mmCIF file of C-alpha atoms in Angstrom:
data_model
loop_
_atom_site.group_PDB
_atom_site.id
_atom_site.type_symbol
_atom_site.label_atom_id
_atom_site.label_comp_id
_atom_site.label_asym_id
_atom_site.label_seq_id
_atom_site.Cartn_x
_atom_site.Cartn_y
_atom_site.Cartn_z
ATOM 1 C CA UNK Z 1248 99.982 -47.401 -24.016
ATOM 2 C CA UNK Z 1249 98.007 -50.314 -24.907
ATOM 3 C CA UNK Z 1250 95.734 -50.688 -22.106
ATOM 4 C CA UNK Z 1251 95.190 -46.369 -22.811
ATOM 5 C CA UNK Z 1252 93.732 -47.063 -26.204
ATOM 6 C CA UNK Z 1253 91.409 -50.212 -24.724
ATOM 7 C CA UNK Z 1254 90.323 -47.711 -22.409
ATOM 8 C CA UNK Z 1255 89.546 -44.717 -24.111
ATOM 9 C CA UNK Z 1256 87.622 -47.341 -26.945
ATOM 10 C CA UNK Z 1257 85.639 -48.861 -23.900
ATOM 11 C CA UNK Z 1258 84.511 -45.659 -22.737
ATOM 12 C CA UNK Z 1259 84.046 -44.513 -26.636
ATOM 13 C CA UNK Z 1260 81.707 -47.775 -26.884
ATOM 14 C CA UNK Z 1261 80.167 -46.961 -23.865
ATOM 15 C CA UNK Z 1262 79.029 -43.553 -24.732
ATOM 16 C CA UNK Z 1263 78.013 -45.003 -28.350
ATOM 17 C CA UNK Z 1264 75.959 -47.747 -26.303
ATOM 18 C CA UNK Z 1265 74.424 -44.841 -24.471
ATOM 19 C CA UNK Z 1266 73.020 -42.725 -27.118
ATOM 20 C CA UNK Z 1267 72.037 -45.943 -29.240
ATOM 21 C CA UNK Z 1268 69.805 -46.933 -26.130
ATOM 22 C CA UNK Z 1269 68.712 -43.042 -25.582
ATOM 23 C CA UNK Z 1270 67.241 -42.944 -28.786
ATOM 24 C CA UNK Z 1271 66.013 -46.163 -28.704
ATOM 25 C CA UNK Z 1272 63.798 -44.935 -25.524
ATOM 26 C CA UNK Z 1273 62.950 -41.850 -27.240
ATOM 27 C CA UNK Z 1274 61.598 -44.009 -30.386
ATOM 28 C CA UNK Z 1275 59.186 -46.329 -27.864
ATOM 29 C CA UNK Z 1276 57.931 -43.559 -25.770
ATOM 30 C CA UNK Z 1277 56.951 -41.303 -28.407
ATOM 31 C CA UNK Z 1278 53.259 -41.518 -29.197
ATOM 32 C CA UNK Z 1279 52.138 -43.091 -32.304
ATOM 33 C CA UNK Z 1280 50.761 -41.068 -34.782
ATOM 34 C CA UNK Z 1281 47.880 -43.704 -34.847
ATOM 35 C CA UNK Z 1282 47.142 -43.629 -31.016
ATOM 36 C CA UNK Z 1283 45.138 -40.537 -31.735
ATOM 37 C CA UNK Z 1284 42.877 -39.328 -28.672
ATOM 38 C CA UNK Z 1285 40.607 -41.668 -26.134
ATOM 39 C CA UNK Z 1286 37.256 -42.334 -27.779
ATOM 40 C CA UNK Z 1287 34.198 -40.960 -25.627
ATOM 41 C CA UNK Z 1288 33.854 -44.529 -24.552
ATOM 42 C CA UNK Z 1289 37.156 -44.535 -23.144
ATOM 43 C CA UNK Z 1290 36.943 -41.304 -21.894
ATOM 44 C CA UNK Z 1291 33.609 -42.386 -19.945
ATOM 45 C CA UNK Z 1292 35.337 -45.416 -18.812
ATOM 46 C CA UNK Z 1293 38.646 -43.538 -17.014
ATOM 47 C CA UNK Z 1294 36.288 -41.099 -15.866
ATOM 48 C CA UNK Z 1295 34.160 -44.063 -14.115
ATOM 49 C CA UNK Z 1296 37.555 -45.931 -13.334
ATOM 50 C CA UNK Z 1297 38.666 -42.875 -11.493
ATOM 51 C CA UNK Z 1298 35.531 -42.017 -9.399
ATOM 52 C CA UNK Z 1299 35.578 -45.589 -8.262
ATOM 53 C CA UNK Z 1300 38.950 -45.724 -6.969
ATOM 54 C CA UNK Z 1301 38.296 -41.936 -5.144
ATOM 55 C CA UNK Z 1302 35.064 -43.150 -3.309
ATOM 56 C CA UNK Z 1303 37.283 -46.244 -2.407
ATOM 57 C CA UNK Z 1304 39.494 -44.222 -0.393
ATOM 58 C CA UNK Z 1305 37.018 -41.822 0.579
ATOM 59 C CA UNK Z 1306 34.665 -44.448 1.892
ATOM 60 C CA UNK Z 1307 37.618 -46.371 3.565
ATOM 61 C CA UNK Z 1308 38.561 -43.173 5.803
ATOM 62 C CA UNK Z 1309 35.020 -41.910 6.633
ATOM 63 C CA UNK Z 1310 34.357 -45.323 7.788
ATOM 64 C CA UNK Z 1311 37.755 -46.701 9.471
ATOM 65 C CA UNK Z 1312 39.849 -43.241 10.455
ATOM 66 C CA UNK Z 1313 37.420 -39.970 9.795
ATOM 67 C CA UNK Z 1314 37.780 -37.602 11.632
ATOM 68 C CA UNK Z 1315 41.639 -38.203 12.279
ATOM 69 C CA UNK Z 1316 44.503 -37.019 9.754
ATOM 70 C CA UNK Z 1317 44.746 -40.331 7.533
ATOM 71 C CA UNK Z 1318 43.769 -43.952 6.931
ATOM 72 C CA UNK Z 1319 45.903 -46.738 7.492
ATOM 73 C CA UNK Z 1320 44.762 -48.927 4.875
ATOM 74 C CA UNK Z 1321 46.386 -52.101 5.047
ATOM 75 C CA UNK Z 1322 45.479 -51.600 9.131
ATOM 76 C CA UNK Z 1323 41.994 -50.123 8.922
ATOM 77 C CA UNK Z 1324 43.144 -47.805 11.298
ATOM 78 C CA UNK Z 1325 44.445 -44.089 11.504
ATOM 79 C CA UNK Z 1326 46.770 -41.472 11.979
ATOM 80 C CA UNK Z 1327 47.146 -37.902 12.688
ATOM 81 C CA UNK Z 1328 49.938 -37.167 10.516
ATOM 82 C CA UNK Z 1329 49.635 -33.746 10.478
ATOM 83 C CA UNK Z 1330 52.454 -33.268 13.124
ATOM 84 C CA UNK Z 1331 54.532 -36.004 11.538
ATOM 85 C CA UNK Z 1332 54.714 -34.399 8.263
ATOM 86 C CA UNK Z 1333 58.106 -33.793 7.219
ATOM 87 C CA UNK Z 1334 59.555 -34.286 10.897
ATOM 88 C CA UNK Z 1335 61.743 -37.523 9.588
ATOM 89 C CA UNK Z 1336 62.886 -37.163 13.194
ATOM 90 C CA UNK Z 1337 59.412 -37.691 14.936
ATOM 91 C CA UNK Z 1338 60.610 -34.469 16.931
ATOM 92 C CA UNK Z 1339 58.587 -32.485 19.219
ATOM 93 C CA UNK Z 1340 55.242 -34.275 18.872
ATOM 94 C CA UNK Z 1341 51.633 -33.192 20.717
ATOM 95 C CA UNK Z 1342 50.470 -35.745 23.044
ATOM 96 C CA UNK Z 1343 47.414 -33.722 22.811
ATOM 97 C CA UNK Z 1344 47.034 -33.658 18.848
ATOM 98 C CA UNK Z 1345 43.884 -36.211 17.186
ATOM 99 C CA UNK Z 1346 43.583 -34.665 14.325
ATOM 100 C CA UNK Z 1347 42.074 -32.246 12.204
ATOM 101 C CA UNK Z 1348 40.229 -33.965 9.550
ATOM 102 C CA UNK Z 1349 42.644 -33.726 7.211
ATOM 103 C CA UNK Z 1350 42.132 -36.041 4.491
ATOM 104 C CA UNK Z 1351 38.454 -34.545 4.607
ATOM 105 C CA UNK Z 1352 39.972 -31.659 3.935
ATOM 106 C CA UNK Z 1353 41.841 -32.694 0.930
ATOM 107 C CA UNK Z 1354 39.092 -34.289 -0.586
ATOM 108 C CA UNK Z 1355 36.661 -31.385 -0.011
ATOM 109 C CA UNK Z 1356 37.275 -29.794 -3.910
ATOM 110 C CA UNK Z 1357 37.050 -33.559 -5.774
ATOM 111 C CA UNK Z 1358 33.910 -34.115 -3.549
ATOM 112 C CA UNK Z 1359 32.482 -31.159 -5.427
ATOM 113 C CA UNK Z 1360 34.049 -31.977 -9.164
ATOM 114 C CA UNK Z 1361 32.570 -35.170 -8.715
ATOM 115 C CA UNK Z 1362 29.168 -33.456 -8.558
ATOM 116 C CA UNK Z 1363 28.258 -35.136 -4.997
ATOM 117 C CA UNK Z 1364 26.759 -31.901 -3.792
ATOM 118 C CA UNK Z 1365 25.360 -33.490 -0.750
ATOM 119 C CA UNK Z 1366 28.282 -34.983 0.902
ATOM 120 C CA UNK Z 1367 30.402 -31.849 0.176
ATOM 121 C CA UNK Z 1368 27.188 -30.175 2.231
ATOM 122 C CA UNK Z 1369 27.890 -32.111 5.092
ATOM 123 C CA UNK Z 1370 31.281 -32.204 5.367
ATOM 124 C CA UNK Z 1371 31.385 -28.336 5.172
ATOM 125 C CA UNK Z 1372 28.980 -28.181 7.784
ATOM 126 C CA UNK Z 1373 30.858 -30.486 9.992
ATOM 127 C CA UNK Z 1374 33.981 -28.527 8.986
ATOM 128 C CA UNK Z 1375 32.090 -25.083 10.388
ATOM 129 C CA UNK Z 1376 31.417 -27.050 13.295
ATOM 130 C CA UNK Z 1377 34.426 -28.729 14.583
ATOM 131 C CA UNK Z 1378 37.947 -27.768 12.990
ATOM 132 C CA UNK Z 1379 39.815 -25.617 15.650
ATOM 133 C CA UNK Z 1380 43.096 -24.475 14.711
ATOM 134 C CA UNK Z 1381 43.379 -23.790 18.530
ATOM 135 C CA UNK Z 1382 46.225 -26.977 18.879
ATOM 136 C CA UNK Z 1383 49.593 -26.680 19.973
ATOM 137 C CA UNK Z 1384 51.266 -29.096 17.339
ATOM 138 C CA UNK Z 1385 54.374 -28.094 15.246
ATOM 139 C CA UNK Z 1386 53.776 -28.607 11.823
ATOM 140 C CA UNK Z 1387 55.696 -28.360 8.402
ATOM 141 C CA UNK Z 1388 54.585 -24.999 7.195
ATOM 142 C CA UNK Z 1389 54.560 -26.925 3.488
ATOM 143 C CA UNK Z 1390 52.753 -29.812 4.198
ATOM 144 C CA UNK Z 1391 49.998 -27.161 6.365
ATOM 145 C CA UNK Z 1392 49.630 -24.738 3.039
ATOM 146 C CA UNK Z 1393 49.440 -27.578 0.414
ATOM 147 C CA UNK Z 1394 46.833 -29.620 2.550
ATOM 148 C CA UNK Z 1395 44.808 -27.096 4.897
ATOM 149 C CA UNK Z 1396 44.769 -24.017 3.799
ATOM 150 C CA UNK Z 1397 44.839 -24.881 0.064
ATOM 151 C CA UNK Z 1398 42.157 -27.575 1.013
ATOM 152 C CA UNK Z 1399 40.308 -25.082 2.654
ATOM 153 C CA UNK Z 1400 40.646 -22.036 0.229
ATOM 154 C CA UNK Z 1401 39.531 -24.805 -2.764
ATOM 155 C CA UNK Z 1402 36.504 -25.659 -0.593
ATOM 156 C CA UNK Z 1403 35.911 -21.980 -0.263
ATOM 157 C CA UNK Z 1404 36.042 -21.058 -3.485
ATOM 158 C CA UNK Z 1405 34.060 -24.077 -5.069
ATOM 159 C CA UNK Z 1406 31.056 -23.345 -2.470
ATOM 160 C CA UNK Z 1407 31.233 -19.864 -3.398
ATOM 161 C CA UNK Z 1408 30.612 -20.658 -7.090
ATOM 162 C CA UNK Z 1409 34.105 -19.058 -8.159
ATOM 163 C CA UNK Z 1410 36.679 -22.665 -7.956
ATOM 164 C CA UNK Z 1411 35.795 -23.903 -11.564
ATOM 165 C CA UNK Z 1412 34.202 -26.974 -9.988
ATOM 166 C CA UNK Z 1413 33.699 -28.453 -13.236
ATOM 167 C CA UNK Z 1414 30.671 -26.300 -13.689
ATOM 168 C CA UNK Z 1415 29.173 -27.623 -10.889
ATOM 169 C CA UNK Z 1416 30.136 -25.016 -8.127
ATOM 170 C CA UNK Z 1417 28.290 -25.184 -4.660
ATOM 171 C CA UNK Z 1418 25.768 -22.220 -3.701
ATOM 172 C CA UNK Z 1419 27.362 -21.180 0.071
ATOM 173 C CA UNK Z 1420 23.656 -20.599 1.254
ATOM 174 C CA UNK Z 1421 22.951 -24.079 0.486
ATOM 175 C CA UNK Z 1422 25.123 -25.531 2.750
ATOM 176 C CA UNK Z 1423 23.552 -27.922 5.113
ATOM 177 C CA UNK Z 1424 23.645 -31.282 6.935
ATOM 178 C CA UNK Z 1425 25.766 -33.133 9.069
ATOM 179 C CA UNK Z 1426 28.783 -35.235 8.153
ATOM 180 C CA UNK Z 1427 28.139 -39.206 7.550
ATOM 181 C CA UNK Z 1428 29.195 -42.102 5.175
ATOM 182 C CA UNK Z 1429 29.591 -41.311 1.868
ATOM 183 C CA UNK Z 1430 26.067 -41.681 0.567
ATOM 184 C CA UNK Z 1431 24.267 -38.862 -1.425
ATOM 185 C CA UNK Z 1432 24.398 -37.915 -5.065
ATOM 186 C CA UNK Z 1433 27.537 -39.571 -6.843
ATOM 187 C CA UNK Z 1434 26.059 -38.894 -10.085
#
């Protein structure tokens, strides 16, 4: 009977332990009513923080994997995950597959928020040029309509001056240019 009551108060001081350290979370993770929003400065600077680390990995694929699926950073090399995605079990893969571009795909829309109207040019004409669907590769239907075809339909849309690029949506007819580094207008 003893050793009941010493374990119904342990799991009694447990729960008490519990909320006591729930509400102490919910007391440090609230936001102070002094935080108040980012200044403009600070606003500039995340802004600037954030375009540096996207032309970091931008730069780093067109240079070391483009036009394969991915960069390998720690590698400097590449891979055409596409066919990987979601197959934990490495099942059924195309000894045929190199690729589709596909982190130039994903980047396609930010190219354009960013303002660099230039290298979104290029890449779209490269894009007209060279992506073929025409594989035989088993993909993960997911990982296909997240990356490609919402890659694709964002691209799309922001170079048809309807994808709320920021107000800086991409006249179709002005499309031009081949695909290269990363230069252009980062403004």
């Amino acid at each position: 009977s003893s050793s009941s009551s010493s374990s119904s108060s342990s799991v009694a001081t447990a729960r008490v332990v519990a909320v006591v350290l729930l509400y102490v979370t919910m007391l440090c993770s609230a936001p102070s009513p002094s935080a108040g929003a980012m200044s403009a400065t600070q606003r500039r600077d995340a802004a600037a923080s954030v375009k540096r680390m996207f032309y970091h990995g931008y730069d780093s694929y067109m240079k070391y994997a483009f036009p394969h699926d991915e960069l390998k950073p720690i590698s400097k090399t590449y891979t055409d995950s596409l066919g990987e995605l979601g197959n934990l079990n490495r099942e059924h893969l195309s000894k045929h597959y190199s690729g589709i571009a596909l982190t130039l795909i994903d980047s396609m829309s930010t190219l354009a928020v960013l303002g660099n109207t230039s290298e979104f040019r290029k890449n779209v004409r490269w894009l007209e040029t060279n992506l073929n669907f025409d594989i035989d590769v088993r993909v993960n239907a997911f990982e296909c309509n997240i990356r490609v075809l919402g890659g694709l339909l964002s691209t799309h849309l922001v170079a048809e001056g309807d994808g709320g690029g920021g107000g800086r949506e991409i006249s179709g007819s002005a499309v031009g240019g081949s695909v290269g580094g990363s230069g252009g207008n980062r403004g």
